[in-house]
Coordinates of C-alpha atoms in Angstrom, one line a residue:
Chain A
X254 CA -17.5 -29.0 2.7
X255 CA -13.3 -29.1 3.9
X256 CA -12.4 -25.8 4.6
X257 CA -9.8 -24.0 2.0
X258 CA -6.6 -24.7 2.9
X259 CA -5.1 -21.2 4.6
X260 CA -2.3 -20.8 2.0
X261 CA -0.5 -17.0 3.6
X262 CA -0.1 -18.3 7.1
X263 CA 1.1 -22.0 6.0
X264 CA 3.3 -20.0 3.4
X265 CA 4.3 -18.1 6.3
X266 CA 5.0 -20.9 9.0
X267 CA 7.2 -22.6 6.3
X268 CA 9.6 -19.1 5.4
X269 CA 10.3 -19.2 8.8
X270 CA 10.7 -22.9 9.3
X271 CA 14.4 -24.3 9.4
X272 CA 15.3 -25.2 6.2
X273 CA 16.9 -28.4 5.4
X274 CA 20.4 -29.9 5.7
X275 CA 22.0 -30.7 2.5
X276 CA 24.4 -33.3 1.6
X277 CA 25.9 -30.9 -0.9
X278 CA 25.7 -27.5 -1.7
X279 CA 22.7 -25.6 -3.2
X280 CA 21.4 -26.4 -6.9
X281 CA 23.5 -23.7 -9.0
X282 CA 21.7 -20.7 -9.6
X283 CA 19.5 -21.0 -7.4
X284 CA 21.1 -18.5 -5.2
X285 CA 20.8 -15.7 -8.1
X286 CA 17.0 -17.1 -8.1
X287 CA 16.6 -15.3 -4.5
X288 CA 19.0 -12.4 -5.5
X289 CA 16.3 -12.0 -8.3
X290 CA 13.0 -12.4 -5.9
X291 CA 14.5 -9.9 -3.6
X292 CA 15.4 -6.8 -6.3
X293 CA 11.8 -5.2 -7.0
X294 CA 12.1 -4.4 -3.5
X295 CA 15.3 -2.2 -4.0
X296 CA 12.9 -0.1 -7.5
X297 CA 10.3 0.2 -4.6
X298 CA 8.1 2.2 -7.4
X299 CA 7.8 -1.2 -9.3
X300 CA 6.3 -3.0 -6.0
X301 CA 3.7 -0.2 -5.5
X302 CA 2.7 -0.3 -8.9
X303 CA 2.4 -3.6 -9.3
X304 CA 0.3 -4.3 -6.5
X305 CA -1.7 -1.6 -7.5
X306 CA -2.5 -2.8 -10.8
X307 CA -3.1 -6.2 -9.3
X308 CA -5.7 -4.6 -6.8
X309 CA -7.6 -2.9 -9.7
X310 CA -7.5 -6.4 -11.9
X311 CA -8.8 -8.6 -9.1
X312 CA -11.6 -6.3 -8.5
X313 CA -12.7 -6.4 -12.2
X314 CA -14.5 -9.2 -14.3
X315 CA -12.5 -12.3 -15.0
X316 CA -12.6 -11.2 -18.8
X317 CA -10.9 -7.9 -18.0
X318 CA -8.3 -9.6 -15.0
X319 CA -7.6 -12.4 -17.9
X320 CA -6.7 -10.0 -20.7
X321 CA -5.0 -7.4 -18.9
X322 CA -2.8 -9.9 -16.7
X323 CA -1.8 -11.9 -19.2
X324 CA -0.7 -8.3 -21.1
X325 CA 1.4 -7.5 -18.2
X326 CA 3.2 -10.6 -17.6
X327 CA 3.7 -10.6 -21.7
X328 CA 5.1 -7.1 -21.9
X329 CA 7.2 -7.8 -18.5
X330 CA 8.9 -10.8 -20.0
X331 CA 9.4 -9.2 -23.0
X332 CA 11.1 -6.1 -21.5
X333 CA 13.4 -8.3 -19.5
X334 CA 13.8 -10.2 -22.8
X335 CA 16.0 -7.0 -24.0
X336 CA 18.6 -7.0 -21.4
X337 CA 21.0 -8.7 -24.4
X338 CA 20.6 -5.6 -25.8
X339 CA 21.1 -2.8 -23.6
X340 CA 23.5 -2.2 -20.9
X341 CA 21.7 1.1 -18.9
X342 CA 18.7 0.5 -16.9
X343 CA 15.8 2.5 -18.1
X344 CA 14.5 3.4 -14.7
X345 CA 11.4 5.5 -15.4
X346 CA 10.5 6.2 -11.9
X347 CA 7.5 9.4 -12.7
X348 CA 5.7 7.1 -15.4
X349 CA 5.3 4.1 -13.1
X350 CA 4.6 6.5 -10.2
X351 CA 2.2 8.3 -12.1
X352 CA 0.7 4.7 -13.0
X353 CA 0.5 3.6 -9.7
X354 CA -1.2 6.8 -8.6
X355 CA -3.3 6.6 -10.8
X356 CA -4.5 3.1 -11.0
X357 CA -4.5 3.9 -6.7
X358 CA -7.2 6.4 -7.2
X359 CA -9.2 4.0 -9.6
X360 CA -9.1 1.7 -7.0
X361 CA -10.4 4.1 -4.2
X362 CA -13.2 5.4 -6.2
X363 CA -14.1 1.8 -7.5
X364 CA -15.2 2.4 -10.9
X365 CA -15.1 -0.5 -13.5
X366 CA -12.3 -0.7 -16.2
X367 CA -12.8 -0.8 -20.3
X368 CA -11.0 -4.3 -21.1
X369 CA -9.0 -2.5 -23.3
X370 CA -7.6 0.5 -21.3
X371 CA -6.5 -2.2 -18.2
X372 CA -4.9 -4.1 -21.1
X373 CA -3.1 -0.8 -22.7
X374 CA -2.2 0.0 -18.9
X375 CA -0.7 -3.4 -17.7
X376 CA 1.0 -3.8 -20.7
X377 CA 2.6 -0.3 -20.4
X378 CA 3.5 -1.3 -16.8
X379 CA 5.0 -4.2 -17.9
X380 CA 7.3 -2.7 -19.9
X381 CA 8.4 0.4 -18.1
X382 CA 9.3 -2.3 -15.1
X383 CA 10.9 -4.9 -17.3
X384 CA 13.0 -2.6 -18.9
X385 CA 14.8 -1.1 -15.6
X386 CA 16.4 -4.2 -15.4
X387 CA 19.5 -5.0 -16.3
X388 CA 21.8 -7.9 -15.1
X389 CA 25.3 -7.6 -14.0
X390 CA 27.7 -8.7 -16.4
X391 CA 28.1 -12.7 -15.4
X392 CA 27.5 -15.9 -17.7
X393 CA 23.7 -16.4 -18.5
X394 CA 23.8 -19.3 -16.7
X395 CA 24.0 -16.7 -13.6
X396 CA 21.7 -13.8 -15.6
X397 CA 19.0 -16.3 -16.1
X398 CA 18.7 -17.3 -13.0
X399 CA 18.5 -13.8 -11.8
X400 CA 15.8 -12.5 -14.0
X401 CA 13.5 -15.5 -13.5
X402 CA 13.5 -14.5 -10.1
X403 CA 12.7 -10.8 -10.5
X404 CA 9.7 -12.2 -12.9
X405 CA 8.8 -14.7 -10.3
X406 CA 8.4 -11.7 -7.9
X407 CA 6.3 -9.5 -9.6
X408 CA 4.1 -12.4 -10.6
X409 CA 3.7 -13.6 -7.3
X410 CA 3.0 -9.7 -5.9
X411 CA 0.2 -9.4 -9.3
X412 CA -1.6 -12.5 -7.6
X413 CA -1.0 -11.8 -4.3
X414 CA -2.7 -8.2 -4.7
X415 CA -5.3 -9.8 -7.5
X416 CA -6.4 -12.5 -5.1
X417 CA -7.2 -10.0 -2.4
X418 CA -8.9 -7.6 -4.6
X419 CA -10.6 -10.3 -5.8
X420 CA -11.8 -11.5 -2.0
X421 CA -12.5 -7.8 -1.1
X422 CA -14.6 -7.2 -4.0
X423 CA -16.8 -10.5 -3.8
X424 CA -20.7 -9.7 -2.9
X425 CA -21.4 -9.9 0.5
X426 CA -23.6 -8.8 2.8
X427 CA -21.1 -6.5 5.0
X428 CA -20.1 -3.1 3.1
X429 CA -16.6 -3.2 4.8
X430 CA -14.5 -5.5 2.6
X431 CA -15.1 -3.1 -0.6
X432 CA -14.4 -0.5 1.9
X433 CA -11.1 -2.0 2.8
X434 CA -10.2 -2.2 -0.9
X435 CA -10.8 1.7 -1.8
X436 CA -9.2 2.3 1.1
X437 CA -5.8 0.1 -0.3
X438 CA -6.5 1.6 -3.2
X439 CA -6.0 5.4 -1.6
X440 CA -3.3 4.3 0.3
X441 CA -1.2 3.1 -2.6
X442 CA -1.7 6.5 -4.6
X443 CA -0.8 8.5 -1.2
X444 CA 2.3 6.4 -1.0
X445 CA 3.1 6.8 -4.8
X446 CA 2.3 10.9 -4.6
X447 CA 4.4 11.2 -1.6
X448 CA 7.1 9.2 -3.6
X449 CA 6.9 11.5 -6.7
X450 CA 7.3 14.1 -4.1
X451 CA 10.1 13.2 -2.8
X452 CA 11.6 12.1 -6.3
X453 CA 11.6 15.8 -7.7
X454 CA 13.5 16.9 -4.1
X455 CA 16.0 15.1 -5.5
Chain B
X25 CA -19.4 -21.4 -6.4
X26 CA -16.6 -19.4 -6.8
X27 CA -16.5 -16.8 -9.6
X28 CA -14.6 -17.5 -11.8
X29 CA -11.8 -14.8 -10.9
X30 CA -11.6 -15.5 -7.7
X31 CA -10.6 -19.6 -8.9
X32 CA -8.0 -18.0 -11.3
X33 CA -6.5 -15.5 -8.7
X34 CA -6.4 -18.2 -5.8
X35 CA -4.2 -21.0 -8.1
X36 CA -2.1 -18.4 -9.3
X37 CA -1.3 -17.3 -5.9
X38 CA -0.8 -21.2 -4.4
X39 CA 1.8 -22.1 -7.6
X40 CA 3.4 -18.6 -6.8
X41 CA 4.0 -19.2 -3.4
X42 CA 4.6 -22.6 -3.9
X43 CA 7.6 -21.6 -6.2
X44 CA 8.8 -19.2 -3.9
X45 CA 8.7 -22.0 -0.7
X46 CA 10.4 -24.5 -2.9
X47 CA 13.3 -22.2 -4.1
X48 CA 13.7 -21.0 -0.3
X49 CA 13.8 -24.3 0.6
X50 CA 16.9 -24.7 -1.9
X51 CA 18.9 -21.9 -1.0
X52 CA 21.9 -22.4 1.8
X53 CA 21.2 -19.8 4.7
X54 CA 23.0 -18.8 7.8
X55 CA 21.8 -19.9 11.3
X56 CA 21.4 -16.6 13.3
X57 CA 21.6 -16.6 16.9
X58 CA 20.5 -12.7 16.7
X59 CA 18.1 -11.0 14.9
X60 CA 19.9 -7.4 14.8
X61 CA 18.5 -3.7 15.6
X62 CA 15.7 -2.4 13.6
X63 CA 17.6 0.3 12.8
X64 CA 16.2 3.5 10.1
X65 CA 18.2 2.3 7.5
X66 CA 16.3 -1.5 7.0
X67 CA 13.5 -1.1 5.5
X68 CA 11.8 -2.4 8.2
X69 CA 12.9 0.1 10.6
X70 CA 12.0 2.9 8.4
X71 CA 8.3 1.5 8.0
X72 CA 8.6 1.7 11.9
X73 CA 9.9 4.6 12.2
X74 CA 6.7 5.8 9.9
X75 CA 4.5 3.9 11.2
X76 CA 5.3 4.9 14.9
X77 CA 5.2 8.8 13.6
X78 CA 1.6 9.4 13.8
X79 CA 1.0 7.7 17.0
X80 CA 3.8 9.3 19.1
X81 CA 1.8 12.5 18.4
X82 CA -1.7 12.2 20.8
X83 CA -2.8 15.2 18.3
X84 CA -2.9 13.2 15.2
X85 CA -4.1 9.9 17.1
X86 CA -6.7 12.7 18.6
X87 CA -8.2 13.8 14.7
X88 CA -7.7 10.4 13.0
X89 CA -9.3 8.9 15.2
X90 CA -11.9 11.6 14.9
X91 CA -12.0 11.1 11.3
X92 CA -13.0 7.8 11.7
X93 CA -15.7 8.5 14.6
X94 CA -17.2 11.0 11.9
X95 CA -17.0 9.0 9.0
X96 CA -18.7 6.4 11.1
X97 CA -21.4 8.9 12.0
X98 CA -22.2 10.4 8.9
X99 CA -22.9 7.1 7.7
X100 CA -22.0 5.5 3.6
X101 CA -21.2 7.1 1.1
X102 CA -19.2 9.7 4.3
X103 CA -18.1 6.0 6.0
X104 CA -15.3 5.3 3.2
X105 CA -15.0 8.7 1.3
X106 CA -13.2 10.3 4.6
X107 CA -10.5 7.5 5.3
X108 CA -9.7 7.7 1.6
X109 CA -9.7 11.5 1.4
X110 CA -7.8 11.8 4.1
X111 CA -4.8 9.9 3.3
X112 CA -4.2 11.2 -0.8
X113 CA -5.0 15.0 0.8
X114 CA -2.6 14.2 3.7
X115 CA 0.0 12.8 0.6
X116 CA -0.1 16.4 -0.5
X117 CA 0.7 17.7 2.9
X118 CA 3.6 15.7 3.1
X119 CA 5.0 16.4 -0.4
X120 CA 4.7 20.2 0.4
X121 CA 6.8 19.4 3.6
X122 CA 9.3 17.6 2.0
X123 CA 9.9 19.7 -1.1
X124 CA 9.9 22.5 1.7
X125 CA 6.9 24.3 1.1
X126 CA 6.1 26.6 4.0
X127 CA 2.7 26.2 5.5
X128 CA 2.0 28.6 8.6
X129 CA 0.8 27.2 11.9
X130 CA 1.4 23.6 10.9
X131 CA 1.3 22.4 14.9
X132 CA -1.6 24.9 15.5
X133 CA -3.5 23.6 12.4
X134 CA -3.0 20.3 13.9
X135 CA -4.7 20.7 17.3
X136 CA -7.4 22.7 15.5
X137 CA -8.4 20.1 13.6
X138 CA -8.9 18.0 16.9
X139 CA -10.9 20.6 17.9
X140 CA -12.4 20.9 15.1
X141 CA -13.5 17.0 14.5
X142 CA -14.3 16.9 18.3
X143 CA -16.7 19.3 18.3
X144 CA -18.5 18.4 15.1
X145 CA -18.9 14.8 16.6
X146 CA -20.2 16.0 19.9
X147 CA -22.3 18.4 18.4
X148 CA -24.1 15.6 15.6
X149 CA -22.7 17.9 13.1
X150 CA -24.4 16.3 10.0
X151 CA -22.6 18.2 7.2
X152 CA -23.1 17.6 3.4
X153 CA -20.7 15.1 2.2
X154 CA -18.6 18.1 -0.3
X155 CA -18.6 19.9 3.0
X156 CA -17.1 16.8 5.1
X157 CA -14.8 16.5 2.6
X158 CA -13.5 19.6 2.1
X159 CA -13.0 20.2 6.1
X160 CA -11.4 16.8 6.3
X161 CA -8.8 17.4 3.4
X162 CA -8.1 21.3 4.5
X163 CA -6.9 19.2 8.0
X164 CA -5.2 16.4 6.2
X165 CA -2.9 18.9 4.8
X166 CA -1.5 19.9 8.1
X167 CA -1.0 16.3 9.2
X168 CA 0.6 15.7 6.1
X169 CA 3.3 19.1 5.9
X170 CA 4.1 17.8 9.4
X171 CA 5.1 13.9 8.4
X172 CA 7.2 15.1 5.3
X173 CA 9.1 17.8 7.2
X174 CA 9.7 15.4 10.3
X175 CA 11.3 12.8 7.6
X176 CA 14.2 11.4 9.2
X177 CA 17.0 11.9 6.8
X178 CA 18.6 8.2 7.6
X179 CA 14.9 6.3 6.6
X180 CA 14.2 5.5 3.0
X181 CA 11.5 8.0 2.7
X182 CA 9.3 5.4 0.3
X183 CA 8.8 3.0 3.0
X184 CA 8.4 5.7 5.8
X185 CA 5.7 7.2 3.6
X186 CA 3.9 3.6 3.9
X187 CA 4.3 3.5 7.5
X188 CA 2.9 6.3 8.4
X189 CA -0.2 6.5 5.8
X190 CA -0.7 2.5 7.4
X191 CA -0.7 4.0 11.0
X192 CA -3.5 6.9 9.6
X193 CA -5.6 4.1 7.9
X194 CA -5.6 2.0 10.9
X195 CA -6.6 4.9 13.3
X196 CA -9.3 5.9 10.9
X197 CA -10.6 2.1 10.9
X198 CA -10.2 2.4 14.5
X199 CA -12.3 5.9 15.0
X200 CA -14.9 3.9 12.3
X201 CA -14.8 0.5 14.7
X202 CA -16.2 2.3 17.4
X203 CA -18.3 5.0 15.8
X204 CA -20.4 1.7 14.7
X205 CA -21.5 1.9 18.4
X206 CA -24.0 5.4 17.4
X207 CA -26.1 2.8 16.1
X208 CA -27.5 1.8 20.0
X209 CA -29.1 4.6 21.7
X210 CA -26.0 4.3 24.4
X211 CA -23.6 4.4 22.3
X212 CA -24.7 6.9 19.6
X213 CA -24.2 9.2 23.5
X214 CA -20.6 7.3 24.1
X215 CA -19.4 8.5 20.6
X216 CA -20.8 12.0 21.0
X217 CA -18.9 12.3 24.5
X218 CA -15.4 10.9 22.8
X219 CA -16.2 13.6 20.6
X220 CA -16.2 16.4 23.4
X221 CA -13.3 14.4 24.7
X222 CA -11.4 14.7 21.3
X223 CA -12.4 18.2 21.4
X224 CA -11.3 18.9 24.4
X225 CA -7.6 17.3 24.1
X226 CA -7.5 19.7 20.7
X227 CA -8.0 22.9 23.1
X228 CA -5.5 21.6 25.6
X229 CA -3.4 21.1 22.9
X230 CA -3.6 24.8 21.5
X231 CA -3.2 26.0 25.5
X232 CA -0.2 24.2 25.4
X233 CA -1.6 22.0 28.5
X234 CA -1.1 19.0 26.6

């Protein structure tokens, strides 16, 4: 049977790789495309969350990791779908803490989730992230662009944290994978606490 | 076969990347002769400077890694409950140090707890699993107050915070790595020495020898 193709460290390899030489200069908008991969790392709440509720997904039945997904790329796409309407970002940094606390200690003490409570959470998640976005005021050729790229972000860090849930969680004979996960899964609610922490310092 | 999640979760994560590779690809960048300092205020010089917290500090390398030895000794459930007690409880610590919450003795709670974990170790200590807990978490505060109120003020304290609960986790798995070794008649002897060892660096510590 061929061996799976090792997708992270090709993925890697080719980040790092030289890019290309172009005749002419970039395809327009793809540079706001990067601007928009790179800003869930500036709301660092919305990364920790995220990966959290990925982590809990990927560890649950495909049913549930179906459902719930799809709910949080739904509600994240609709939230960003209101930027034409407001101007302030709606930053709601204890919710999504709280969330990813919480959904951190679900993952440590590895317990499954009712379909419909992961679906109520990742769609709640969704929204509270979607809506602390808001574009500068440019052309929508230039917003688009932008937004896209914070969607294609927090997509790519659901999967990301779903697949490895999902590889942790498999049966095996060895104990220490699902050990690993609850172990993530603390880790991400001690980062998220320590945040909240920090947050009502000031 | 596959399940059927694990199918789902690996295609969405090759189109993901593959969408991120291709737009990468696309976008003009600079050719950089230097990479530049890792300086506190990157983000990736703030996870270091987290990361590098715990294991600057030969008492808190001293009871994680004890944690970890324990864990390993007491056997499952014990083997993943510690290492994911220890971390939320040390959380707490750290928000009580950084909203300035005074906790007495913080350096002396630390060295006890080396003392402590040593001794329990060397001794085959084979507490009830409340009991491990509760000893473990009392310590993890300490470890914790210390981290928050050592916060350099330049690092963004969110990626600090992941540094240096990464560095606790890995010197748990470490402590747990070789604790597997009480398994062989040997090394169930080894372990119980690095406990008296651990123990012993947690009295020097409180003598102010170390």
């Amino acid at each position: 049977m061929r061996a799976p193709l090792p997708v992270f460290p090709v993925a890697a390899c080719l980040l790092f790789a030289a890019p290309p030489a172009w005749a002419h200069g970039p395809p327009p908008g793809i540079g706001g495309f990067m601007f928009g991969l790179q800003t869930p790392f500036i709301l660092i709440e919305q990364v920790l969350a995220t990966l959290a509720l990925g982590l809990l997904l990927g560890a649950q039945p495909h049913g549930v990791l179906k459902f719930a997904g799809l709910a949080y790329l739904c509600a994240l796409l609709l939230a960003l779908g209101t930027l034409e309407f407001i101007r302030y970002p709606v930053r709601l940094i204890i919710p999504v803490l709280s969330a990813g606390a919480l959904i951190g200690l679900w993952i440590a003490i590895a317990r499954p989730v009712p379909r419909g409570l992961a679906v109520m959470i990742a769609a709640s998640l969704g929204i509270m992230i979607g809506l602390a976005y808001v574009p500068p005021p440019n052309h929508w050729l230039q917003i688009i662009p932008m937004t896209a790229g914070a969607y294609g972000c927090l997509v790519l860090l659901l999967t990301a944290a779903g697949g490895v849930a999902a590889l942790l969680h498999a049966p095996r004979k060895s104990l220490w994978p699902a050990v690993g996960l609850r172990v993530l899964g603390s880790w991400l609610a001690a980062v998220a606490l320590f945040m909240l922490a920090l947050w009502a310092r000031g | 076969m596959k399940p059927a999640s694990e199918n789902f979760t690996s295609r969405a994560m090759i189109v993901s990347v593959a969408v991120v590779l291709i737009a990468d690809a696309l976008t003009g960048k600079a050719a950089l002769a230097h990479t530049g300092d890792l300086n506190l205020h990157t983000p990736a010089g703030g996870f270091l400077s987290g990361f590098t917290h715990p294991l600057f500090g030969w008492d808190h390398v001293a009871a994680m890694v004890a944690v970890g030895l324990w864990g390993a000794f007491l056997g499952t459930p014990a083997l993943w409950i510690l290492p994911v007690v220890f971390p939320l409880i040390m959380a707490v610590g750290g928000a009580l140090g950084v909203l300035g919450v005074p906790l007495p003795a913080v350096e002396t709670g630390i060295a006890v707890s080396a003392v402590v974990l040593g001794a329990l170790i060397a001794f085959a200590v084979r507490a009830p699993l409340w009991i491990a807990a509760l000893i473990v978490g009392t310590f993890a505060v300490f470890h914790g107050h210390a981290h928050g109120t050592e916060l350099p003020r330049a690092v963004n304290p969110a990626v600090y915070a992941a540094g240096f609960v990464v560095a606790t986790g890995l010197l748990h798995l470490l402590g747990l790595g070789v604790g597997l070794a009480a398994n062989r008649p040997a090394g169930a002897i080894a372990v119980r020495v690095g406990g008296a060892l651990i123990a012993g660096a947690g009295i020097a510590f409180l003598t102010g020898i170390l």
